[in-house]
Amino acid sequence: MQIKLSVVIITFNEERNVARCIDSVIELADDIIVVDSFSTDQTEQICKLKNVRFVSHVFDGHIEQKNWAVTQAKYPHILSLDADEAVDEELKKSILYVKNNWLHDGYTMNRLTNYCGKWIRHSSWYPDKKLRLWDSRKGKWGGINPHDKYELIPGTTFGHLKGNILHYSYYTISEHVNQVNKFSEIAAHAYYSKRIKGATVKLLISPVLKFIKMYLIYLGFLDGYEGFVIARISSHAVFLKYAKLRQLYKKEKINPA
């Protein structure tokens, strides 16, 4: 018996990406819902032209938004995508097969990222396995904002699908830098709320280890100039996260509650 599949897409000002995302899942979906954080561009108009369900919801965090979005899906079996992602042809075939042969509680798939026009196949960015297809009755979104991940309950089973999620990440280096500043701020506050310590030591060591891992261990140099840029900016992102976390603890000492 074929399962019914809801595709859930999260958006905010994604006019350049969302149509591609929706078009890639038209053949797969029995239900497509876009949960938007009050976009100010043409995102809503594009989605309505595509005849998908469109719902606006206040953004309280990546994890919180995605868990709320799941509650809006018509069917418990869900494929979750970000608006800057799309399903390639091989993955599309894999999902269509699984809809008729559902054997596990969740399915992982690889994600291939396009960075400033180049597909990145090393640098720890590929295969970048993601759990994005699952029975929503068997888990929920978790992790630490802004880095969410879907977590199935103990005792569940996984399968892995052939094909890739195509991730159109950053169109310019400036976009990457701006996102790093934003995400490092979110991460620092998330770590602070969980009382994670060691910021001073980690801001000295972790950025260096991050660069070595991405550029040397995960062969980022094979991605050429883009591989170096990714490793360098990613190491700086780690530095910023712990520098901002350290600043929060310093502020706490100066202004105790």
Short mmCIF file of N, CA and C in Angstrom, two decimals, residues 97-239:
data_model
loop_
_atom_site.label_atom_id
_atom_site.label_comp_id
_atom_site.label_asym_id
_atom_site.label_seq_id
_atom_site.Cartn_x
_atom_site.Cartn_y
_atom_site.Cartn_z
N TYR A 97 10.02 5.06 -4.94
CA TYR A 97 10.07 3.62 -4.64
C TYR A 97 9.69 3.37 -3.18
N VAL A 98 10.23 4.18 -2.28
CA VAL A 98 9.97 4.00 -0.85
C VAL A 98 8.51 4.24 -0.52
N LYS A 99 7.86 5.14 -1.23
CA LYS A 99 6.43 5.38 -0.98
C LYS A 99 5.61 4.11 -1.16
N ASN A 100 6.07 3.23 -2.02
CA ASN A 100 5.37 1.96 -2.26
C ASN A 100 5.96 0.80 -1.47
N ASN A 101 7.10 1.06 -0.82
CA ASN A 101 7.80 -0.01 -0.08
C ASN A 101 8.38 0.56 1.21
N TRP A 102 7.52 1.09 2.05
CA TRP A 102 7.97 1.73 3.30
C TRP A 102 8.36 0.66 4.31
N LEU A 103 9.68 0.56 4.59
CA LEU A 103 10.18 -0.51 5.44
C LEU A 103 10.77 -0.01 6.75
N HIS A 104 11.16 1.26 6.81
CA HIS A 104 11.82 1.81 8.00
C HIS A 104 11.03 3.00 8.55
N ASP A 105 11.49 3.47 9.73
CA ASP A 105 10.84 4.63 10.34
C ASP A 105 11.36 5.94 9.78
N GLY A 106 12.57 5.91 9.26
CA GLY A 106 13.16 7.11 8.69
C GLY A 106 14.18 6.75 7.63
N TYR A 107 14.45 7.71 6.74
CA TYR A 107 15.40 7.48 5.65
C TYR A 107 16.36 8.66 5.56
N THR A 108 17.65 8.34 5.48
CA THR A 108 18.66 9.36 5.27
C THR A 108 18.98 9.48 3.79
N MET A 109 19.63 10.59 3.45
CA MET A 109 20.04 10.85 2.07
C MET A 109 21.23 11.81 2.12
N ASN A 110 22.04 11.82 1.09
CA ASN A 110 23.19 12.72 1.04
C ASN A 110 22.75 14.10 0.56
N ARG A 111 23.51 15.11 1.00
CA ARG A 111 23.25 16.47 0.54
C ARG A 111 24.51 17.02 -0.14
N LEU A 112 24.33 17.49 -1.36
CA LEU A 112 25.41 18.06 -2.17
C LEU A 112 25.20 19.57 -2.25
N THR A 113 26.22 20.32 -1.83
CA THR A 113 26.08 21.78 -1.71
C THR A 113 26.76 22.52 -2.85
N ASN A 114 26.04 23.51 -3.34
CA ASN A 114 26.58 24.43 -4.33
C ASN A 114 27.00 25.71 -3.63
N TYR A 115 28.29 26.04 -3.73
CA TYR A 115 28.84 27.20 -3.04
C TYR A 115 29.38 28.19 -4.07
N CYS A 116 28.72 29.32 -4.20
CA CYS A 116 29.14 30.36 -5.14
C CYS A 116 29.32 29.80 -6.55
N GLY A 117 28.42 28.89 -6.93
CA GLY A 117 28.42 28.33 -8.28
C GLY A 117 29.20 27.05 -8.44
N LYS A 118 29.86 26.56 -7.40
CA LYS A 118 30.67 25.34 -7.49
C LYS A 118 30.09 24.25 -6.58
N TRP A 119 29.97 23.03 -7.11
CA TRP A 119 29.53 21.90 -6.29
C TRP A 119 30.70 21.42 -5.44
N ILE A 120 30.48 21.36 -4.12
CA ILE A 120 31.52 21.01 -3.17
C ILE A 120 31.41 19.53 -2.80
N ARG A 121 32.46 18.77 -3.13
CA ARG A 121 32.42 17.31 -2.94
C ARG A 121 33.37 16.81 -1.85
N HIS A 122 33.96 17.73 -1.12
CA HIS A 122 34.85 17.37 -0.01
C HIS A 122 34.59 18.33 1.15
N SER A 123 35.63 18.72 1.87
CA SER A 123 35.55 19.77 2.90
C SER A 123 34.62 19.44 4.06
N SER A 124 34.24 18.18 4.22
CA SER A 124 33.25 17.70 5.19
C SER A 124 31.83 18.11 4.82
N TRP A 125 31.67 18.75 3.65
CA TRP A 125 30.34 19.16 3.19
C TRP A 125 29.66 18.09 2.35
N TYR A 126 30.38 17.06 2.00
CA TYR A 126 29.77 15.95 1.26
C TYR A 126 30.41 14.64 1.73
N PRO A 127 29.61 13.59 1.97
CA PRO A 127 28.20 13.44 1.58
C PRO A 127 27.17 14.11 2.49
N ASP A 128 27.58 14.59 3.68
CA ASP A 128 26.67 15.36 4.53
C ASP A 128 25.30 14.67 4.67
N LYS A 129 25.33 13.47 5.20
CA LYS A 129 24.11 12.65 5.30
C LYS A 129 23.07 13.30 6.21
N LYS A 130 21.83 13.38 5.72
CA LYS A 130 20.73 14.01 6.46
C LYS A 130 19.55 13.07 6.59
N LEU A 131 18.90 13.09 7.75
CA LEU A 131 17.65 12.38 7.96
C LEU A 131 16.51 13.34 7.63
N ARG A 132 15.88 13.16 6.48
CA ARG A 132 14.87 14.12 6.05
C ARG A 132 13.53 13.49 5.67
N LEU A 133 13.46 12.18 5.68
CA LEU A 133 12.21 11.49 5.34
C LEU A 133 11.88 10.57 6.49
N TRP A 134 10.70 10.74 7.11
CA TRP A 134 10.42 9.99 8.32
C TRP A 134 8.92 9.94 8.63
N ASP A 135 8.61 9.03 9.53
CA ASP A 135 7.28 8.95 10.12
C ASP A 135 7.28 9.87 11.33
N SER A 136 6.54 10.97 11.25
CA SER A 136 6.61 12.00 12.30
C SER A 136 6.07 11.52 13.64
N ARG A 137 5.42 10.38 13.67
CA ARG A 137 4.96 9.83 14.94
C ARG A 137 6.09 9.18 15.71
N LYS A 138 7.26 9.10 15.10
CA LYS A 138 8.40 8.38 15.69
C LYS A 138 9.55 9.28 16.11
N GLY A 139 9.34 10.61 16.13
CA GLY A 139 10.45 11.47 16.52
C GLY A 139 10.07 12.94 16.52
N LYS A 140 11.09 13.81 16.63
CA LYS A 140 10.88 15.26 16.58
C LYS A 140 12.21 15.95 16.28
N TRP A 141 12.13 17.24 15.95
CA TRP A 141 13.33 18.03 15.72
C TRP A 141 14.01 18.35 17.04
N GLY A 142 15.35 18.21 17.05
CA GLY A 142 16.15 18.54 18.24
C GLY A 142 17.44 19.21 17.80
N GLY A 143 18.49 19.07 18.64
CA GLY A 143 19.76 19.71 18.36
C GLY A 143 19.91 20.99 19.16
N ILE A 144 20.83 21.85 18.73
CA ILE A 144 21.05 23.15 19.36
C ILE A 144 20.96 24.21 18.27
N ASN A 145 20.05 25.16 18.42
CA ASN A 145 19.89 26.21 17.42
C ASN A 145 21.22 26.92 17.14
N PRO A 146 21.50 27.23 15.87
CA PRO A 146 20.64 27.09 14.70
C PRO A 146 20.81 25.75 13.97
N HIS A 147 21.54 24.81 14.59
CA HIS A 147 21.85 23.55 13.91
C HIS A 147 20.87 22.45 14.37
N ASP A 148 19.74 22.41 13.70
CA ASP A 148 18.70 21.46 14.04
C ASP A 148 18.96 20.10 13.40
N LYS A 149 18.39 19.06 13.98
CA LYS A 149 18.43 17.73 13.39
C LYS A 149 17.23 16.95 13.86
N TYR A 150 16.74 16.07 12.98
CA TYR A 150 15.58 15.27 13.36
C TYR A 150 16.04 14.04 14.13
N GLU A 151 15.39 13.77 15.26
CA GLU A 151 15.79 12.68 16.14
C GLU A 151 14.65 11.69 16.29
N LEU A 152 14.86 10.47 15.80
CA LEU A 152 13.87 9.41 15.97
C LEU A 152 14.01 8.80 17.36
N ILE A 153 12.93 8.27 17.87
CA ILE A 153 12.93 7.68 19.21
C ILE A 153 13.74 6.38 19.20
N PRO A 154 14.25 5.95 20.36
CA PRO A 154 15.02 4.70 20.43
C PRO A 154 14.22 3.51 19.91
N GLY A 155 14.92 2.62 19.24
CA GLY A 155 14.29 1.41 18.73
C GLY A 155 13.78 1.53 17.32
N THR A 156 13.88 2.71 16.73
CA THR A 156 13.43 2.91 15.35
C THR A 156 14.52 2.47 14.37
N THR A 157 14.15 2.30 13.12
CA THR A 157 15.10 1.83 12.12
C THR A 157 15.28 2.85 11.00
N PHE A 158 16.46 2.79 10.38
CA PHE A 158 16.81 3.73 9.31
C PHE A 158 17.11 2.98 8.02
N GLY A 159 16.82 3.64 6.92
CA GLY A 159 17.29 3.22 5.61
C GLY A 159 18.04 4.38 4.99
N HIS A 160 18.81 4.10 3.93
CA HIS A 160 19.52 5.19 3.24
C HIS A 160 19.15 5.15 1.76
N LEU A 161 18.85 6.33 1.20
CA LEU A 161 18.39 6.43 -0.17
C LEU A 161 19.48 6.92 -1.11
N LYS A 162 19.48 6.41 -2.33
CA LYS A 162 20.40 6.89 -3.35
C LYS A 162 19.92 8.24 -3.88
N GLY A 163 20.86 9.07 -4.30
CA GLY A 163 20.53 10.39 -4.81
C GLY A 163 20.90 11.46 -3.81
N ASN A 164 20.72 12.71 -4.21
CA ASN A 164 21.15 13.84 -3.39
C ASN A 164 20.06 14.88 -3.20
N ILE A 165 20.07 15.49 -2.03
CA ILE A 165 19.44 16.80 -1.87
C ILE A 165 20.44 17.80 -2.43
N LEU A 166 20.00 18.64 -3.34
CA LEU A 166 20.86 19.68 -3.90
C LEU A 166 20.66 20.95 -3.08
N HIS A 167 21.75 21.40 -2.47
CA HIS A 167 21.68 22.54 -1.55
C HIS A 167 22.36 23.75 -2.19
N TYR A 168 21.57 24.77 -2.51
CA TYR A 168 22.09 26.00 -3.10
C TYR A 168 22.35 26.98 -1.95
N SER A 169 23.53 26.90 -1.38
CA SER A 169 23.79 27.55 -0.09
C SER A 169 24.03 29.05 -0.21
N TYR A 170 25.22 29.43 -0.65
CA TYR A 170 25.58 30.85 -0.71
C TYR A 170 25.91 31.22 -2.15
N TYR A 171 25.35 32.33 -2.59
CA TYR A 171 25.62 32.81 -3.94
C TYR A 171 26.86 33.71 -3.97
N THR A 172 27.22 34.28 -2.82
CA THR A 172 28.41 35.12 -2.70
C THR A 172 29.10 34.85 -1.37
N ILE A 173 30.38 35.20 -1.30
CA ILE A 173 31.12 35.06 -0.05
C ILE A 173 30.54 35.98 1.02
N SER A 174 30.08 37.15 0.61
CA SER A 174 29.49 38.09 1.56
C SER A 174 28.27 37.48 2.26
N GLU A 175 27.47 36.73 1.51
CA GLU A 175 26.32 36.05 2.12
C GLU A 175 26.78 35.05 3.18
N HIS A 176 27.85 34.34 2.89
CA HIS A 176 28.38 33.37 3.84
C HIS A 176 28.84 34.07 5.12
N VAL A 177 29.59 35.14 4.97
CA VAL A 177 30.09 35.89 6.12
C VAL A 177 28.94 36.44 6.96
N ASN A 178 27.94 36.99 6.31
CA ASN A 178 26.79 37.53 7.04
C ASN A 178 26.04 36.44 7.80
N GLN A 179 25.90 35.27 7.17
CA GLN A 179 25.21 34.16 7.83
C GLN A 179 26.01 33.66 9.02
N VAL A 180 27.32 33.62 8.88
CA VAL A 180 28.18 33.20 9.99
C VAL A 180 28.00 34.12 11.19
N ASN A 181 27.95 35.41 10.94
CA ASN A 181 27.77 36.36 12.04
C ASN A 181 26.43 36.15 12.73
N LYS A 182 25.40 35.91 11.93
CA LYS A 182 24.06 35.68 12.49
C LYS A 182 24.00 34.36 13.26
N PHE A 183 24.48 33.28 12.64
CA PHE A 183 24.38 31.97 13.26
C PHE A 183 25.27 31.83 14.49
N SER A 184 26.45 32.48 14.48
CA SER A 184 27.33 32.40 15.65
C SER A 184 26.69 33.09 16.84
N GLU A 185 25.91 34.14 16.57
CA GLU A 185 25.18 34.83 17.64
C GLU A 185 24.12 33.91 18.23
N ILE A 186 23.35 33.25 17.37
CA ILE A 186 22.31 32.33 17.82
C ILE A 186 22.93 31.18 18.62
N ALA A 187 24.02 30.62 18.10
CA ALA A 187 24.67 29.48 18.74
C ALA A 187 25.22 29.86 20.10
N ALA A 188 25.84 31.03 20.19
CA ALA A 188 26.40 31.47 21.47
C ALA A 188 25.31 31.58 22.53
N HIS A 189 24.18 32.15 22.17
CA HIS A 189 23.08 32.28 23.13
C HIS A 189 22.48 30.92 23.48
N ALA A 190 22.43 30.02 22.50
CA ALA A 190 21.92 28.67 22.79
C ALA A 190 22.86 27.93 23.75
N TYR A 191 24.16 28.06 23.52
CA TYR A 191 25.15 27.44 24.43
C TYR A 191 25.05 28.06 25.82
N TYR A 192 24.89 29.36 25.86
CA TYR A 192 24.79 30.06 27.15
C TYR A 192 23.56 29.60 27.92
N SER A 193 22.46 29.45 27.23
CA SER A 193 21.23 29.01 27.90
C SER A 193 21.36 27.60 28.46
N LYS A 194 22.24 26.80 27.85
CA LYS A 194 22.48 25.44 28.33
C LYS A 194 23.66 25.38 29.29
N ARG A 195 24.24 26.55 29.61
CA ARG A 195 25.36 26.68 30.55
C ARG A 195 26.59 25.89 30.11
N ILE A 196 26.85 25.91 28.81
CA ILE A 196 28.04 25.25 28.27
C ILE A 196 29.24 26.14 28.54
N LYS A 197 30.29 25.56 29.14
CA LYS A 197 31.46 26.32 29.58
C LYS A 197 32.65 26.09 28.64
N GLY A 198 33.78 26.67 29.02
CA GLY A 198 35.03 26.43 28.30
C GLY A 198 35.24 27.31 27.10
N ALA A 199 34.57 28.45 27.03
CA ALA A 199 34.64 29.28 25.84
C ALA A 199 36.05 29.79 25.56
N THR A 200 36.78 30.19 26.60
CA THR A 200 38.11 30.78 26.40
C THR A 200 39.07 29.79 25.77
N VAL A 201 39.12 28.58 26.29
CA VAL A 201 40.02 27.55 25.75
C VAL A 201 39.59 27.17 24.34
N LYS A 202 38.30 27.01 24.15
CA LYS A 202 37.80 26.55 22.86
C LYS A 202 37.99 27.59 21.76
N LEU A 203 37.92 28.89 22.08
CA LEU A 203 38.09 29.88 21.02
C LEU A 203 39.54 29.94 20.56
N LEU A 204 40.48 29.42 21.35
CA LEU A 204 41.88 29.37 20.94
C LEU A 204 42.20 28.12 20.12
N ILE A 205 41.60 27.00 20.50
CA ILE A 205 41.96 25.71 19.90
C ILE A 205 40.99 25.28 18.80
N SER A 206 39.69 25.39 19.05
CA SER A 206 38.70 24.83 18.13
C SER A 206 38.74 25.41 16.72
N PRO A 207 38.98 26.71 16.52
CA PRO A 207 39.05 27.22 15.15
C PRO A 207 40.19 26.60 14.34
N VAL A 208 41.34 26.40 14.97
CA VAL A 208 42.48 25.77 14.28
C VAL A 208 42.15 24.34 13.90
N LEU A 209 41.56 23.61 14.84
CA LEU A 209 41.19 22.22 14.56
C LEU A 209 40.13 22.13 13.47
N LYS A 210 39.22 23.10 13.45
CA LYS A 210 38.17 23.12 12.42
C LYS A 210 38.79 23.27 11.04
N PHE A 211 39.76 24.19 10.89
CA PHE A 211 40.40 24.40 9.60
C PHE A 211 41.16 23.15 9.15
N ILE A 212 41.92 22.56 10.06
CA ILE A 212 42.69 21.35 9.74
C ILE A 212 41.77 20.22 9.31
N LYS A 213 40.68 20.06 10.04
CA LYS A 213 39.73 19.00 9.73
C LYS A 213 39.13 19.18 8.33
N MET A 214 38.66 20.39 8.04
CA MET A 214 37.96 20.61 6.77
C MET A 214 38.91 20.64 5.58
N TYR A 215 40.06 21.32 5.74
CA TYR A 215 40.94 21.53 4.60
C TYR A 215 41.89 20.37 4.33
N LEU A 216 42.33 19.70 5.41
CA LEU A 216 43.30 18.62 5.23
C LEU A 216 42.67 17.24 5.40
N ILE A 217 42.05 16.99 6.54
CA ILE A 217 41.51 15.66 6.81
C ILE A 217 40.36 15.33 5.84
N TYR A 218 39.47 16.30 5.61
CA TYR A 218 38.35 16.07 4.70
C TYR A 218 38.62 16.59 3.28
N LEU A 219 39.89 16.80 2.97
CA LEU A 219 40.37 17.05 1.60
C LEU A 219 39.74 18.29 0.96
N GLY A 220 39.54 19.32 1.75
CA GLY A 220 38.98 20.54 1.22
C GLY A 220 39.82 21.16 0.12
N PHE A 221 41.13 20.89 0.14
CA PHE A 221 42.00 21.44 -0.90
C PHE A 221 41.63 20.92 -2.28
N LEU A 222 40.96 19.77 -2.34
CA LEU A 222 40.52 19.24 -3.64
C LEU A 222 39.35 20.04 -4.21
N ASP A 223 38.72 20.86 -3.39
CA ASP A 223 37.65 21.73 -3.87
C ASP A 223 38.20 23.07 -4.36
N GLY A 224 39.53 23.17 -4.45
CA GLY A 224 40.15 24.36 -5.00
C GLY A 224 40.03 25.57 -4.10
N TYR A 225 39.98 26.73 -4.75
CA TYR A 225 39.88 28.00 -4.02
C TYR A 225 38.67 28.01 -3.09
N GLU A 226 37.54 27.51 -3.57
CA GLU A 226 36.32 27.50 -2.75
C GLU A 226 36.51 26.65 -1.50
N GLY A 227 37.27 25.56 -1.62
CA GLY A 227 37.52 24.73 -0.46
C GLY A 227 38.31 25.46 0.61
N PHE A 228 39.28 26.27 0.19
CA PHE A 228 40.05 27.08 1.15
C PHE A 228 39.16 28.12 1.82
N VAL A 229 38.34 28.80 1.02
CA VAL A 229 37.45 29.84 1.56
C VAL A 229 36.48 29.23 2.57
N ILE A 230 35.90 28.09 2.24
CA ILE A 230 34.95 27.43 3.14
C ILE A 230 35.62 27.08 4.46
N ALA A 231 36.82 26.49 4.40
CA ALA A 231 37.53 26.10 5.62
C ALA A 231 37.89 27.31 6.46
N ARG A 232 38.32 28.37 5.78
CA ARG A 232 38.73 29.58 6.50
C ARG A 232 37.54 30.25 7.18
N ILE A 233 36.45 30.42 6.47
CA ILE A 233 35.28 31.08 7.05
C ILE A 233 34.65 30.19 8.13
N SER A 234 34.66 28.88 7.92
CA SER A 234 34.09 27.97 8.92
C SER A 234 34.89 27.99 10.21
N SER A 235 36.21 28.10 10.11
CA SER A 235 37.03 28.18 11.32
C SER A 235 36.78 29.50 12.05
N HIS A 236 36.57 30.56 11.28
CA HIS A 236 36.25 31.86 11.89
C HIS A 236 34.89 31.81 12.57
N ALA A 237 33.96 31.05 12.00
CA ALA A 237 32.64 30.90 12.60
C ALA A 237 32.74 30.28 13.99
N VAL A 238 33.62 29.29 14.12
CA VAL A 238 33.83 28.65 15.42
C VAL A 238 34.41 29.66 16.41
N PHE A 239 35.40 30.44 15.95
CA PHE A 239 35.99 31.47 16.80
C PHE A 239 34.92 32.46 17.28
#
